[in-house]
Amino acid sequence: MNIDFIILHGSPGNGKTTLSQRLHEHFRTPYFEFGWIPEFRSLAPSVQITQKEEEQLAFENLMLVVKNYNRHGFKHIIITDLNDIRMLDIPKEFERYNYIILTLCSDQDEVIKYRILNRDNENNYTDWETSVEMNSLIRGRSKLPNEYRIINSSSDVETTFQEILKVMEKHVPSRTNKIDVREDDFYSYITT
């Protein structure tokens, strides 16, 4: 199992942070949440930049950073918390790498609602209705190359973690970048 990048994806409330941390501990590799990339508007409010431009810069910066870690020999680099629409960029960004997309989903809306309203990981996101809609959107669309969907409605992190390891162990990289989805099938939080 020699994977360069592990992209953990899914709507809020599906356990991305918890399972990313568990994978980080297991593989002892770099772990990046998209939200860790500085945002100009909060660091320097006088900078004139749109939300779309800022997200684009932050995404490009993250790609440079993770690819540099890989160039220095790191494997199993964990990336999470990307804007859903950014998943369309992953096959292009990592076409020369061995990557896997692990999309966490729930088959129970109440589980997402409960997790979002009862978080203990300092995440202030509380819009469980949007998360439920996004979860439904993700579950209903075609998969991307190298994407696996994992139902994570259980409260047992270890069971889901072991399922992830099994999926990774059996993973055979797709060498196609053919994407059979429409941009409308993806959610974006960017409004401007």
C-alpha positions as MATLAB code, in Angstrom:
seq = 'MNIDFIILHGSPGNGKTTLSQRLHEHFRTPYFEFGWIPEFRSLAPSVQITQKEEEQLAFENLMLVVKNYNRHGFKHIIITDLNDIRMLDIPKEFERYNYIILTLCSDQDEVIKYRILNRDNENNYTDWETSVEMNSLIRGRSKLPNEYRIINSSSDVETTFQEILKVMEKHVPSRTNKIDVREDDFYSYITT';
ca = [
       0.000    0.000    0.000;
       2.159    2.819   -1.329;
      -0.227    5.764   -1.593;
       1.064    9.305   -2.060;
      -2.088   11.210   -1.055;
      -5.153   10.303    0.978;
      -8.011   12.738    0.444;
     -10.678   12.407    3.126;
     -13.874   14.013    1.938;
     -17.522   14.363    2.902;
     -20.008   16.845    4.246;
     -19.547   18.280    7.742;
     -20.524   15.822   10.465;
     -19.234   12.712    8.724;
     -16.052   12.316   10.771;
     -13.371   13.723    8.457;
     -11.362   15.401   11.216;
     -11.588   12.449   13.607;
     -10.606    9.888   10.981;
      -7.898   12.128    9.485;
      -6.317   12.368   12.923;
      -6.590    8.585   13.321;
      -4.891    8.039    9.931;
      -2.235   10.613   10.856;
      -1.456    8.700   14.055;
      -1.403    5.367   12.223;
       0.828    6.361    9.301;
       2.785    9.108   11.111;
       2.578   11.313    8.057;
       1.714   14.945    7.337;
      -1.928   15.899    7.735;
      -3.501   19.040    6.240;
      -6.960   20.523    6.732;
      -7.826   23.089    4.089;
      -9.004   25.518    6.769;
      -5.446   25.753    8.097;
      -4.390   27.753    5.034;
      -4.431   31.440    6.061;
      -7.233   33.582    4.768;
      -6.282   37.112    3.759;
      -9.507   38.679    4.945;
      -9.010   37.531    8.520;
      -5.251   38.188    8.610;
      -5.202   41.439    6.658;
      -8.705   42.835    6.168;
      -7.377   45.685    4.025;
      -6.358   43.263    1.242;
      -8.809   43.590   -1.636;
      -9.641   40.026   -2.692;
     -12.851   38.174   -3.411;
     -13.787   34.984   -1.605;
     -13.375   33.070   -4.884;
      -9.871   34.495   -5.490;
      -8.867   33.795   -1.908;
     -10.076   30.179   -2.031;
      -8.241   29.659   -5.345;
      -4.968   30.979   -3.878;
      -5.372   28.875   -0.752;
      -6.050   25.733   -2.825;
      -3.032   26.350   -5.063;
      -0.843   26.964   -1.982;
      -2.030   23.720   -0.411;
      -1.259   21.777   -3.602;
       2.271   23.216   -3.691;
       2.860   22.324   -0.043;
       1.593   18.728   -0.205;
       3.439   17.992   -3.450;
       6.633   19.357   -1.894;
       6.231   17.002    1.072;
       5.794   14.127   -1.382;
       8.880   15.237   -3.323;
      10.789   14.905   -0.057;
       9.730   11.285    0.298;
       6.557   11.489    2.375;
       3.739    9.050    1.551;
       0.174    8.771    2.852;
      -0.132   12.563    3.036;
      -3.601   13.305    4.385;
      -5.688   16.142    2.950;
      -9.144   16.965    4.231;
     -11.819   19.626    4.449;
     -11.678   20.708    0.800;
     -14.622   22.571   -0.686;
     -16.776   19.893   -2.375;
     -16.403   21.504   -5.817;
     -12.594   21.148   -5.459;
     -12.972   17.382   -5.744;
     -13.253   17.947   -9.503;
      -9.658   19.269   -9.428;
      -8.173   16.283   -7.594;
      -7.823   13.912  -10.597;
      -6.005   16.652  -12.570;
      -3.824   17.788   -9.658;
      -2.725   14.254   -8.779;
      -2.734   12.554  -12.179;
       0.955   11.617  -11.836;
       0.577   10.372   -8.261;
      -0.970    7.414   -6.511;
      -3.919    8.952   -4.674;
      -7.137    7.766   -3.103;
     -10.319    9.671   -2.279;
     -12.152    8.352    0.769;
     -15.563    9.991    0.874;
     -17.344    9.617    4.188;
     -21.143    9.597    4.005;
     -24.023    8.956    6.324;
     -27.212    7.068    5.548;
     -28.911    8.742    8.521;
     -29.600   12.497    8.524;
     -30.094   12.481   12.296;
     -26.513   11.249   12.793;
     -25.155   14.256   10.880;
     -27.399   16.626   12.833;
     -26.341   15.130   16.165;
     -22.619   15.210   15.336;
     -22.706   18.820   14.163;
     -24.693   20.075   17.149;
     -22.603   18.112   19.685;
     -19.027   18.592   18.447;
     -16.094   18.591   20.796;
     -13.365   19.413   18.245;
     -13.574   23.238   18.366;
     -15.388   23.352   15.021;
     -17.984   26.136   15.085;
     -19.945   24.951   12.043;
     -23.613   24.444   13.009;
     -25.521   24.403    9.691;
     -26.618   20.777    9.847;
     -29.371   21.294    7.220;
     -26.824   22.259    4.549;
     -24.612   19.361    5.590;
     -27.516   16.924    5.171;
     -28.207   18.351    1.681;
     -24.530   18.105    0.743;
     -24.349   14.516    2.046;
     -27.330   13.610   -0.156;
     -25.744   15.331   -3.167;
     -22.471   13.442   -2.650;
     -24.197   10.074   -2.235;
     -26.277   10.584   -5.381;
     -23.546   11.454   -7.858;
     -21.144    9.244   -9.803;
     -17.775    8.527   -8.234;
     -14.575   10.234   -9.303;
     -11.478    8.229  -10.322;
      -9.954    6.552   -7.232;
     -12.947    7.487   -5.054;
     -14.471    5.135   -2.505;
     -17.576    5.888   -0.457;
     -17.622    4.765    3.143;
     -20.792    4.907    5.212;
     -19.831    6.364    8.574;
     -23.116    6.444   10.482;
     -21.669    4.373   13.303;
     -20.292    6.027   16.408;
     -17.473    3.467   16.469;
     -14.446    5.265   14.999;
     -12.302    2.126   15.095;
     -14.733    0.154   12.892;
     -14.714    2.882   10.240;
     -10.942    3.243   10.537;
     -10.448   -0.496    9.937;
     -12.776   -0.323    6.920;
     -10.670    2.547    5.527;
      -7.481    0.502    5.948;
      -9.077   -2.448    4.111;
     -10.163   -0.191    1.233;
      -6.658    1.278    1.024;
      -5.061   -2.164    1.076;
      -7.192   -3.335   -1.866;
      -6.907   -0.044   -3.787;
      -5.742   -0.366   -7.382;
      -5.101    3.107   -8.814;
      -7.195    4.173  -11.768;
      -5.059    5.615  -14.530;
      -7.929    7.437  -16.154;
      -8.862   11.021  -15.478;
     -12.268   10.573  -17.090;
     -14.809   12.337  -14.944;
     -18.432   11.362  -15.466;
     -20.028   14.059  -13.322;
     -21.370   17.548  -13.822;
     -20.203   20.614  -11.929;
     -23.813   21.066  -10.783;
     -23.467   17.796   -8.841;
     -21.019   19.492   -6.468;
     -21.563   21.913   -3.599;
     -19.570   25.112   -3.121;
     -19.601   27.390   -0.091;
     -18.214   30.259   -2.193;
     -20.767   32.963   -2.775;
     -18.671   35.727   -4.414;
];
